[in-house]
Coordinates of C-alpha atoms and ligand atoms in Angstrom, one line a residue:
M1 CA 88.7 60.7 74.7
E2 CA 90.7 63.2 72.9
G3 CA 92.9 65.2 75.4
S4 CA 93.2 68.9 74.8
K5 CA 96.5 70.6 74.6
M6 CA 97.6 72.7 77.5
M7 CA 97.7 76.4 76.5
S8 CA 99.8 78.9 78.2
N9 CA 98.4 82.3 79.2
E10 CA 100.4 83.9 76.4
E11 CA 99.0 81.4 73.8
V12 CA 95.4 82.1 74.9
L13 CA 96.1 85.8 74.7
T14 CA 97.5 85.7 71.2
S15 CA 95.1 82.9 69.9
K16 CA 93.0 83.3 66.8
L17 CA 89.8 83.4 68.9
L18 CA 88.4 86.9 69.6
H19 CA 87.9 87.0 73.3
R20 CA 85.9 89.6 75.2
S21 CA 89.0 91.6 75.7
L22 CA 92.1 91.8 73.5
G23 CA 94.1 92.5 76.5
H24 CA 93.0 89.8 78.9
A25 CA 93.3 86.0 78.6
P26 CA 90.3 84.0 79.9
N27 CA 91.0 80.8 81.8
V28 CA 90.8 77.6 79.9
V29 CA 88.2 75.2 81.4
E30 CA 89.0 71.6 80.9
R31 CA 85.8 70.1 82.3
A32 CA 82.9 71.0 84.5
Q33 CA 81.0 68.7 86.8
G34 CA 78.0 69.6 89.1
A35 CA 78.8 72.9 90.8
Y36 CA 82.5 73.0 89.8
L37 CA 84.6 74.1 86.9
Y38 CA 88.0 72.4 86.5
L39 CA 90.7 74.5 84.8
Q40 CA 93.5 73.2 82.6
D41 CA 96.1 74.0 85.3
G42 CA 94.2 71.9 87.9
T43 CA 92.4 74.8 89.6
K44 CA 88.9 74.0 90.9
V45 CA 86.3 76.8 91.0
L46 CA 82.9 76.6 92.6
D47 CA 80.6 78.2 90.0
G48 CA 78.6 80.6 92.3
C49 CA 76.9 82.4 89.4
G50 CA 76.3 79.7 86.8
G51 CA 78.2 81.9 84.3
A52 CA 75.5 84.6 83.7
A53 CA 72.8 82.9 85.9
V54 CA 72.6 80.1 83.2
I55 CA 73.2 76.8 85.1
S56 CA 70.0 75.3 86.5
V57 CA 70.7 71.6 87.0
G58 CA 74.5 71.7 87.4
H59 CA 77.2 71.2 84.9
S60 CA 77.5 67.9 82.9
N61 CA 74.2 66.5 84.3
P62 CA 74.2 62.9 82.9
E63 CA 70.4 63.0 82.3
V64 CA 70.5 66.1 80.2
I65 CA 73.5 64.8 78.3
K66 CA 71.7 61.6 77.5
A67 CA 68.5 63.4 76.4
V68 CA 70.5 65.7 74.1
S69 CA 72.6 62.8 72.7
D70 CA 69.6 60.6 72.1
Q71 CA 67.9 63.5 70.3
L72 CA 71.1 64.0 68.3
N73 CA 70.8 60.4 67.2
R74 CA 67.1 60.7 66.3
V75 CA 66.9 64.1 64.6
A76 CA 68.8 67.2 65.3
Y77 CA 67.8 69.7 62.7
I78 CA 64.6 70.3 60.7
H79 CA 63.4 73.5 59.1
T80 CA 60.3 74.8 60.8
G81 CA 58.6 75.9 57.5
D82 CA 57.7 72.3 56.7
Y83 CA 58.4 70.3 59.9
T84 CA 58.3 70.2 63.6
T85 CA 59.6 67.6 66.2
S86 CA 57.8 65.9 69.0
V87 CA 60.5 67.1 71.4
S88 CA 59.8 70.8 70.7
E89 CA 56.0 70.2 70.9
E90 CA 56.5 68.4 74.2
L91 CA 58.6 71.2 75.7
A92 CA 56.1 73.8 74.6
N93 CA 53.3 71.8 76.3
K94 CA 55.3 71.2 79.4
L95 CA 56.2 74.9 79.9
I96 CA 52.7 76.3 79.4
E97 CA 50.2 73.6 80.4
K98 CA 50.0 75.2 83.9
Y99 CA 49.2 78.6 82.5
E100 CA 45.9 77.9 80.7
G101 CA 44.2 81.2 79.8
K102 CA 47.4 83.2 80.5
I103 CA 49.7 81.9 77.9
S104 CA 48.6 80.3 74.7
K105 CA 51.7 79.8 72.6
V106 CA 55.5 79.8 73.0
Y107 CA 58.1 80.6 70.4
F108 CA 61.6 79.1 70.7
V109 CA 64.8 80.8 69.5
N110 CA 68.4 80.6 70.6
S111 CA 69.6 83.7 72.5
G112 CA 67.9 86.1 74.8
S113 CA 68.6 88.9 72.3
E114 CA 66.8 87.0 69.6
A115 CA 63.8 86.5 72.0
N116 CA 63.5 90.2 72.8
E117 CA 64.0 91.0 69.1
A118 CA 61.1 88.6 68.4
A119 CA 59.0 90.3 71.1
V120 CA 59.6 93.7 69.6
K121 CA 58.5 92.5 66.2
L122 CA 55.5 90.5 67.6
V123 CA 54.2 93.6 69.4
T124 CA 54.7 95.7 66.3
Q125 CA 52.9 93.1 64.1
Y126 CA 50.1 92.8 66.7
F127 CA 49.2 96.4 66.2
Y128 CA 49.9 96.4 62.5
E129 CA 47.4 93.6 62.0
Q130 CA 44.8 95.9 63.6
G131 CA 45.7 98.8 61.3
K132 CA 47.4 100.7 64.3
T133 CA 50.5 101.2 62.3
S134 CA 51.7 104.2 64.2
K135 CA 52.2 102.1 67.4
V136 CA 55.9 101.6 66.9
H137 CA 57.4 103.3 69.9
F138 CA 58.7 101.4 72.9
I139 CA 59.3 102.4 76.5
S140 CA 61.7 100.6 78.8
R141 CA 63.7 101.6 81.9
K142 CA 67.0 103.1 82.7
Q143 CA 69.7 100.6 84.1
S144 CA 68.1 97.7 82.3
Y145 CA 69.5 95.1 79.9
H146 CA 67.6 93.5 77.1
G147 CA 70.2 92.1 74.8
N148 CA 73.0 93.0 72.5
C149 CA 71.3 92.8 69.1
L150 CA 70.0 96.2 68.0
S151 CA 66.5 96.2 69.2
G152 CA 67.4 94.7 72.5
L153 CA 70.2 97.2 72.8
S154 CA 67.8 100.0 71.9
L155 CA 65.6 98.9 74.8
S156 CA 68.5 98.6 77.1
G157 CA 69.3 101.3 79.6
H158 CA 72.8 100.0 80.0
K159 CA 74.7 103.1 78.9
A160 CA 78.1 101.6 78.7
R161 CA 77.0 98.8 76.4
R162 CA 75.2 101.2 74.1
L163 CA 77.9 103.9 74.0
P164 CA 79.7 103.1 70.7
Y165 CA 76.3 102.4 69.0
E166 CA 74.2 105.4 70.1
N167 CA 74.1 106.7 66.6
I168 CA 72.5 103.6 65.1
I169 CA 70.1 103.1 68.0
S170 CA 66.5 104.0 67.0
S171 CA 64.9 107.1 68.5
Q172 CA 61.7 105.1 68.8
F173 CA 63.0 103.7 72.0
H174 CA 62.4 105.7 75.2
Q175 CA 63.3 105.2 78.9
V176 CA 61.7 105.9 82.2
G177 CA 63.3 105.5 85.7
P178 CA 64.0 102.1 87.2
A179 CA 62.0 100.8 90.1
F180 CA 65.0 100.8 92.4
E181 CA 64.2 101.7 96.0
Y182 CA 67.6 101.5 97.5
R183 CA 68.9 104.4 95.3
Y184 CA 65.8 106.2 94.0
K185 CA 63.0 106.2 96.6
L186 CA 63.1 109.6 98.3
D187 CA 63.5 109.6 102.1
V188 CA 60.2 111.5 102.4
E189 CA 58.4 109.0 100.3
T190 CA 56.6 105.8 101.3
S191 CA 57.0 102.8 99.1
D192 CA 53.5 103.3 97.8
E193 CA 54.2 106.9 97.0
Y194 CA 57.3 105.9 95.1
V195 CA 55.3 103.3 93.1
Q196 CA 52.7 106.0 92.3
R197 CA 55.4 108.4 91.2
L198 CA 56.9 105.7 88.8
A199 CA 53.4 104.9 87.4
T200 CA 52.8 108.6 86.8
E201 CA 56.2 108.9 85.1
L202 CA 55.2 106.1 82.7
E203 CA 51.8 107.6 82.1
N204 CA 53.4 111.0 81.3
E205 CA 55.9 109.4 79.0
I206 CA 53.1 107.6 77.1
L207 CA 51.1 110.9 76.9
E208 CA 54.2 112.8 75.6
I209 CA 54.9 110.2 72.8
G210 CA 51.2 109.9 72.2
P211 CA 49.3 106.8 73.2
E212 CA 48.5 106.1 69.5
N213 CA 52.3 105.8 69.0
V214 CA 53.3 103.6 71.9
A215 CA 53.4 99.8 71.4
A216 CA 54.8 98.3 74.5
F217 CA 56.5 98.8 77.9
F218 CA 59.5 96.4 78.5
A219 CA 60.9 95.6 81.9
E220 CA 62.9 92.9 83.7
T221 CA 60.7 91.5 86.5
V222 CA 63.8 91.3 88.7
V223 CA 66.6 93.3 87.2
G224 CA 69.7 91.3 86.3
A225 CA 73.2 92.3 85.3
T226 CA 72.7 96.1 85.3
T227 CA 71.7 96.7 88.9
A228 CA 72.1 93.2 90.4
C229 CA 68.8 91.5 91.4
V230 CA 66.7 94.5 92.1
T231 CA 63.1 93.6 92.9
A232 CA 60.4 96.1 92.3
P233 CA 58.5 97.6 95.3
K234 CA 55.3 95.9 96.2
G235 CA 52.5 96.9 93.8
Y236 CA 54.7 98.3 91.1
F237 CA 53.9 95.9 88.4
K238 CA 50.1 96.1 89.1
A239 CA 50.3 99.9 88.9
I240 CA 52.4 99.7 85.7
Q241 CA 50.0 97.2 84.1
K242 CA 47.0 99.5 84.9
V243 CA 48.7 102.4 83.0
C244 CA 49.6 100.1 80.1
N245 CA 46.0 98.8 79.8
K246 CA 44.6 102.3 79.9
Y247 CA 46.5 103.3 76.8
D248 CA 46.4 100.0 74.8
V249 CA 50.2 99.5 75.5
L250 CA 51.4 95.9 75.8
L251 CA 53.4 94.8 78.9
V252 CA 56.4 92.7 78.0
L253 CA 58.4 91.2 80.9
D254 CA 62.0 90.2 80.2
E255 CA 62.7 87.2 82.4
I256 CA 65.8 86.0 80.5
M257 CA 67.9 86.2 83.6
C258 CA 65.4 86.1 86.5
G259 CA 62.9 83.6 85.0
S260 CA 62.7 79.9 84.3
G261 CA 62.7 79.1 88.1
R262 CA 65.5 81.3 89.3
T263 CA 63.4 83.1 91.8
G264 CA 61.4 80.0 93.0
T265 CA 58.5 80.2 90.6
F266 CA 58.8 79.4 86.9
F267 CA 57.9 83.0 86.0
A268 CA 59.1 85.7 88.4
W269 CA 55.8 87.6 87.6
E270 CA 53.9 84.9 89.5
Q271 CA 55.1 86.7 92.7
E272 CA 53.8 90.0 91.5
G273 CA 50.2 89.2 91.1
I274 CA 50.0 90.0 87.4
V275 CA 50.2 88.3 84.0
P276 CA 52.0 90.2 81.2
D277 CA 51.1 90.1 77.5
I278 CA 54.4 88.6 76.6
T279 CA 57.3 87.1 78.6
T280 CA 60.8 86.4 77.3
A281 CA 63.0 83.7 78.9
G282 CA 66.4 82.2 78.2
K283 CA 69.5 81.5 80.2
A284 CA 68.4 78.9 82.9
L285 CA 65.9 77.5 80.4
G286 CA 68.6 75.7 78.4
G287 CA 70.7 75.5 81.5
G288 CA 74.0 75.8 79.6
Y289 CA 73.5 72.6 77.5
S290 CA 72.2 74.2 74.3
P291 CA 71.2 77.8 73.4
L292 CA 67.5 78.1 74.2
S293 CA 65.3 81.1 74.7
A294 CA 61.6 81.6 74.5
V295 CA 58.8 84.1 73.9
F296 CA 55.6 83.3 75.9
I297 CA 52.6 84.8 74.2
S298 CA 49.2 85.6 75.8
P299 CA 45.9 84.6 74.1
K300 CA 45.2 88.3 73.4
V301 CA 48.3 88.6 71.2
I302 CA 47.8 85.3 69.5
E303 CA 44.1 86.3 68.7
G304 CA 45.5 89.6 67.3
L305 CA 47.7 87.6 64.9
R306 CA 44.9 85.2 64.1
S307 CA 42.5 87.9 63.1
G308 CA 45.1 89.3 60.7
T309 CA 47.6 87.4 58.6
S310 CA 47.7 84.4 61.0
S311 CA 51.4 84.1 60.7
F312 CA 54.3 85.6 62.7
N313 CA 56.4 87.4 60.2
N314 CA 59.7 86.5 61.8
G315 CA 61.7 83.3 61.2
H316 CA 65.1 82.0 62.2
T317 CA 67.1 79.1 60.7
Y318 CA 67.6 77.5 64.1
Q319 CA 64.2 78.3 65.7
S320 CA 62.7 75.4 67.7
F321 CA 66.1 73.6 67.5
A322 CA 65.5 70.0 68.5
L323 CA 68.7 69.6 70.5
S324 CA 67.9 72.7 72.5
S325 CA 64.3 71.5 73.1
A326 CA 65.7 68.2 74.3
A327 CA 67.9 69.9 76.8
G328 CA 65.1 72.2 77.9
L329 CA 62.7 69.3 78.3
A330 CA 65.2 67.2 80.3
I331 CA 65.9 70.2 82.6
Q332 CA 62.2 70.8 83.3
R333 CA 61.7 67.1 84.1
I334 CA 64.6 67.1 86.6
I335 CA 63.4 70.3 88.2
E336 CA 59.9 68.9 88.6
R337 CA 60.9 65.4 89.8
D338 CA 63.6 66.6 92.2
G339 CA 61.5 69.5 93.6
L340 CA 64.2 72.0 92.6
L341 CA 62.0 75.0 92.8
S342 CA 61.5 74.3 96.5
N343 CA 65.2 74.0 96.8
V344 CA 65.6 77.4 95.1
L345 CA 63.3 78.9 97.8
E346 CA 64.9 77.1 100.7
M347 CA 68.5 77.6 99.8
G348 CA 67.7 81.1 98.6
A349 CA 66.4 81.9 102.1
Y350 CA 69.5 80.4 103.6
L351 CA 71.7 82.4 101.2
E352 CA 69.9 85.6 102.1
E353 CA 70.3 85.0 105.8
K354 CA 74.0 84.2 105.5
L355 CA 74.7 87.2 103.2
K356 CA 72.9 89.6 105.5
Q357 CA 74.7 88.2 108.6
E358 CA 78.2 87.9 107.2
V359 CA 78.5 90.2 104.2
L360 CA 76.2 93.2 104.8
P361 CA 78.1 94.4 107.9
L362 CA 81.3 94.9 105.8
K363 CA 82.3 98.5 105.4
I364 CA 81.7 98.8 101.6
V365 CA 78.6 96.7 101.3
G366 CA 75.7 99.0 100.8
D367 CA 72.8 96.7 99.9
I368 CA 72.0 93.0 99.6
R369 CA 68.9 92.2 97.6
G370 CA 67.3 89.5 95.5
R371 CA 64.9 86.6 95.4
G372 CA 65.3 82.8 95.2
L373 CA 68.8 82.0 94.0
F374 CA 69.4 85.4 92.5
W375 CA 71.3 87.8 94.9
G376 CA 73.1 91.0 94.3
I377 CA 75.6 92.8 96.5
E378 CA 76.1 96.5 95.8
F379 CA 79.3 98.2 96.9
V380 CA 79.5 101.8 98.0
K381 CA 82.2 104.1 99.2
D382 CA 79.9 105.5 101.9
K383 CA 77.0 103.6 103.4
K384 CA 75.1 106.7 104.4
T385 CA 75.3 108.9 101.3
L386 CA 75.5 105.8 98.9
E387 CA 78.4 107.5 97.2
T388 CA 79.9 105.2 94.6
F389 CA 83.6 104.4 94.0
D390 CA 85.5 106.1 91.2
T391 CA 84.6 104.0 88.1
S392 CA 88.3 103.7 87.0
L393 CA 88.9 101.6 90.1
K394 CA 86.7 98.9 88.7
V395 CA 85.8 97.8 92.2
G396 CA 83.2 95.2 91.2
Y397 CA 85.7 93.4 88.9
K398 CA 88.5 93.6 91.5
I399 CA 86.4 92.1 94.2
H400 CA 85.3 89.4 91.8
D401 CA 89.0 88.6 91.3
F402 CA 89.7 88.4 95.0
I403 CA 86.7 86.0 95.4
W404 CA 87.8 84.0 92.5
N405 CA 91.3 83.6 94.1
R406 CA 89.4 82.0 97.0
G407 CA 87.9 79.4 94.6
V408 CA 84.4 80.8 93.9
G409 CA 83.1 82.4 90.7
V410 CA 80.7 85.3 91.0
Y411 CA 79.3 87.7 88.3
P412 CA 80.7 91.3 88.4
G413 CA 79.0 94.4 87.1
F414 CA 79.2 98.1 87.1
G415 CA 76.9 101.1 86.3
T416 CA 74.6 100.1 89.1
N417 CA 73.9 103.7 90.1
D418 CA 73.3 105.5 86.8
G419 CA 74.7 103.2 84.0
F420 CA 78.3 104.3 84.5
S421 CA 79.1 104.5 88.2
G422 CA 78.3 101.9 90.8
D423 CA 79.6 98.4 91.4
H424 CA 78.1 95.1 92.3
I425 CA 78.5 91.3 92.1
L426 CA 75.8 88.8 91.4
I427 CA 75.4 85.3 93.0
A428 CA 73.2 82.8 91.2
P429 CA 74.1 79.2 91.8
S430 CA 72.5 76.2 90.2
F431 CA 69.0 75.3 91.4
D432 CA 70.4 72.1 93.1
V433 CA 72.9 74.0 95.2
T434 CA 73.5 72.6 98.7
K435 CA 73.9 74.2 102.1
E436 CA 77.5 73.3 102.2
Q437 CA 78.1 74.9 98.8
I438 CA 76.4 78.1 100.0
D439 CA 78.6 78.1 103.0
I440 CA 81.6 78.0 100.7
I441 CA 80.2 80.7 98.5
V442 CA 79.4 83.1 101.3
D443 CA 82.8 82.4 103.0
A444 CA 84.7 83.2 99.8
V445 CA 82.6 86.3 99.2
S446 CA 83.1 87.8 102.7
K447 CA 86.8 86.9 102.7
G448 CA 87.3 88.1 99.1
I449 CA 85.8 91.5 100.1
A450 CA 88.0 91.6 103.1
D451 CA 91.1 90.9 100.9
F452 CA 90.1 93.8 98.7
L453 CA 89.8 96.1 101.7
Ligands
PLP501 C1 71.3 87.9 79.1 C2 70.1 88.8 79.0 C3 69.6 89.1 77.7 C4 70.3 88.7 76.5 O1 70.4 87.3 76.3 P1 71.6 86.7 75.4 O2 71.3 85.3 75.4 O3 72.9 87.1 76.0 O4 71.4 87.3 74.0 C5 68.5 89.9 77.6 N1 67.8 90.3 78.7 C6 68.3 90.0 80.0 C7 67.5 90.5 81.2 C8 69.4 89.3 80.1 O5 69.9 89.0 81.4

């Protein structure tokens, strides 16, 4: 095997590769195995967040590697205009066979941003085919993230990520309030009343834009990086779907971070008692082995296409990429065979209990929330008033560093409160995480927060 050259911090910082920051050198990872990353300098880090909630069957899983390399030896690339591969066909069947009548087709692309872009276009074309050409407005929620390409960014309520681009973001994208009880449910309100208020807000927004102009409502079933694992109050998605149906507005759920098994069911919406018109997924679907994201499409939308041009007017060079399909298929087989969704639920319950016992009592921990193996910790200056820290302190990032120094990687974020202020970290280990690994994660998190204090 070819050994890689040791790079000093200075060499990384001044290298030809454009990193996320011109002023900060990322760590060079030499190899990854199971739950651990091994850095060039010998440091071992427990990957407590699977990068951005991507890792689902561990790093360097030999079965996934074999499936991808076998596929590479058979056929890696074909253009989908003329060809398909059995591996992509098989993955499509495997993913949707259990959802007869709810999902009729799936479309594979590479990134989550591409999947949401495809969803925006699919929705637009669905109405276009019916002659409803004015339905080209979209509603999403504040403090949401739907991707970095322009339509995903236009949907996103992540103010900081939008900031430099506000002037090229289309005005056809609108936002309503998030379903975020910890910060936005009034003390005088019950959960049900809060849900009703949010449903009314959506209805009013649709009426204001004009129902004949609104195409879809986009939401993350469990919110990811922007607010850290916020689940909606009970009944929220049912109430929202009712409003959407009333005005012929499609419901699109973005499960790029929370889906593909992360919350204990393949789709997070299975726990909400609804079926959306379109679902997007990514991250854990390809599990870090090959870029894979998907758009799951209901029979209603497919019939809309069929009764029109019968062809989705959106193609990508690398759509249904065979290597990604091979990775996705191997991952689904492992999850099924090893009962990993049950492990997500069991270990998730254990993680919740430990976080609530050991981390929630800490002075600056305001809230702990999540589902399955998807947990967020929000930091506040004052637990009673929920006052946030000064944004310039970058509290989430600093706490992340302290936890990292104790050997565990977590995913930091900011803007939790309103898109700018507010700090959190996200914990999202691989679906095969063990009790011992959770003990190590929670120990490093509570000690890292104490170090910060
Ligand atoms: C990560 C993410 C995206 C974007 O996916 P990329 O693969 O980074 O393009 C979109 N929506 C949500 C909810 C995400 O977490």
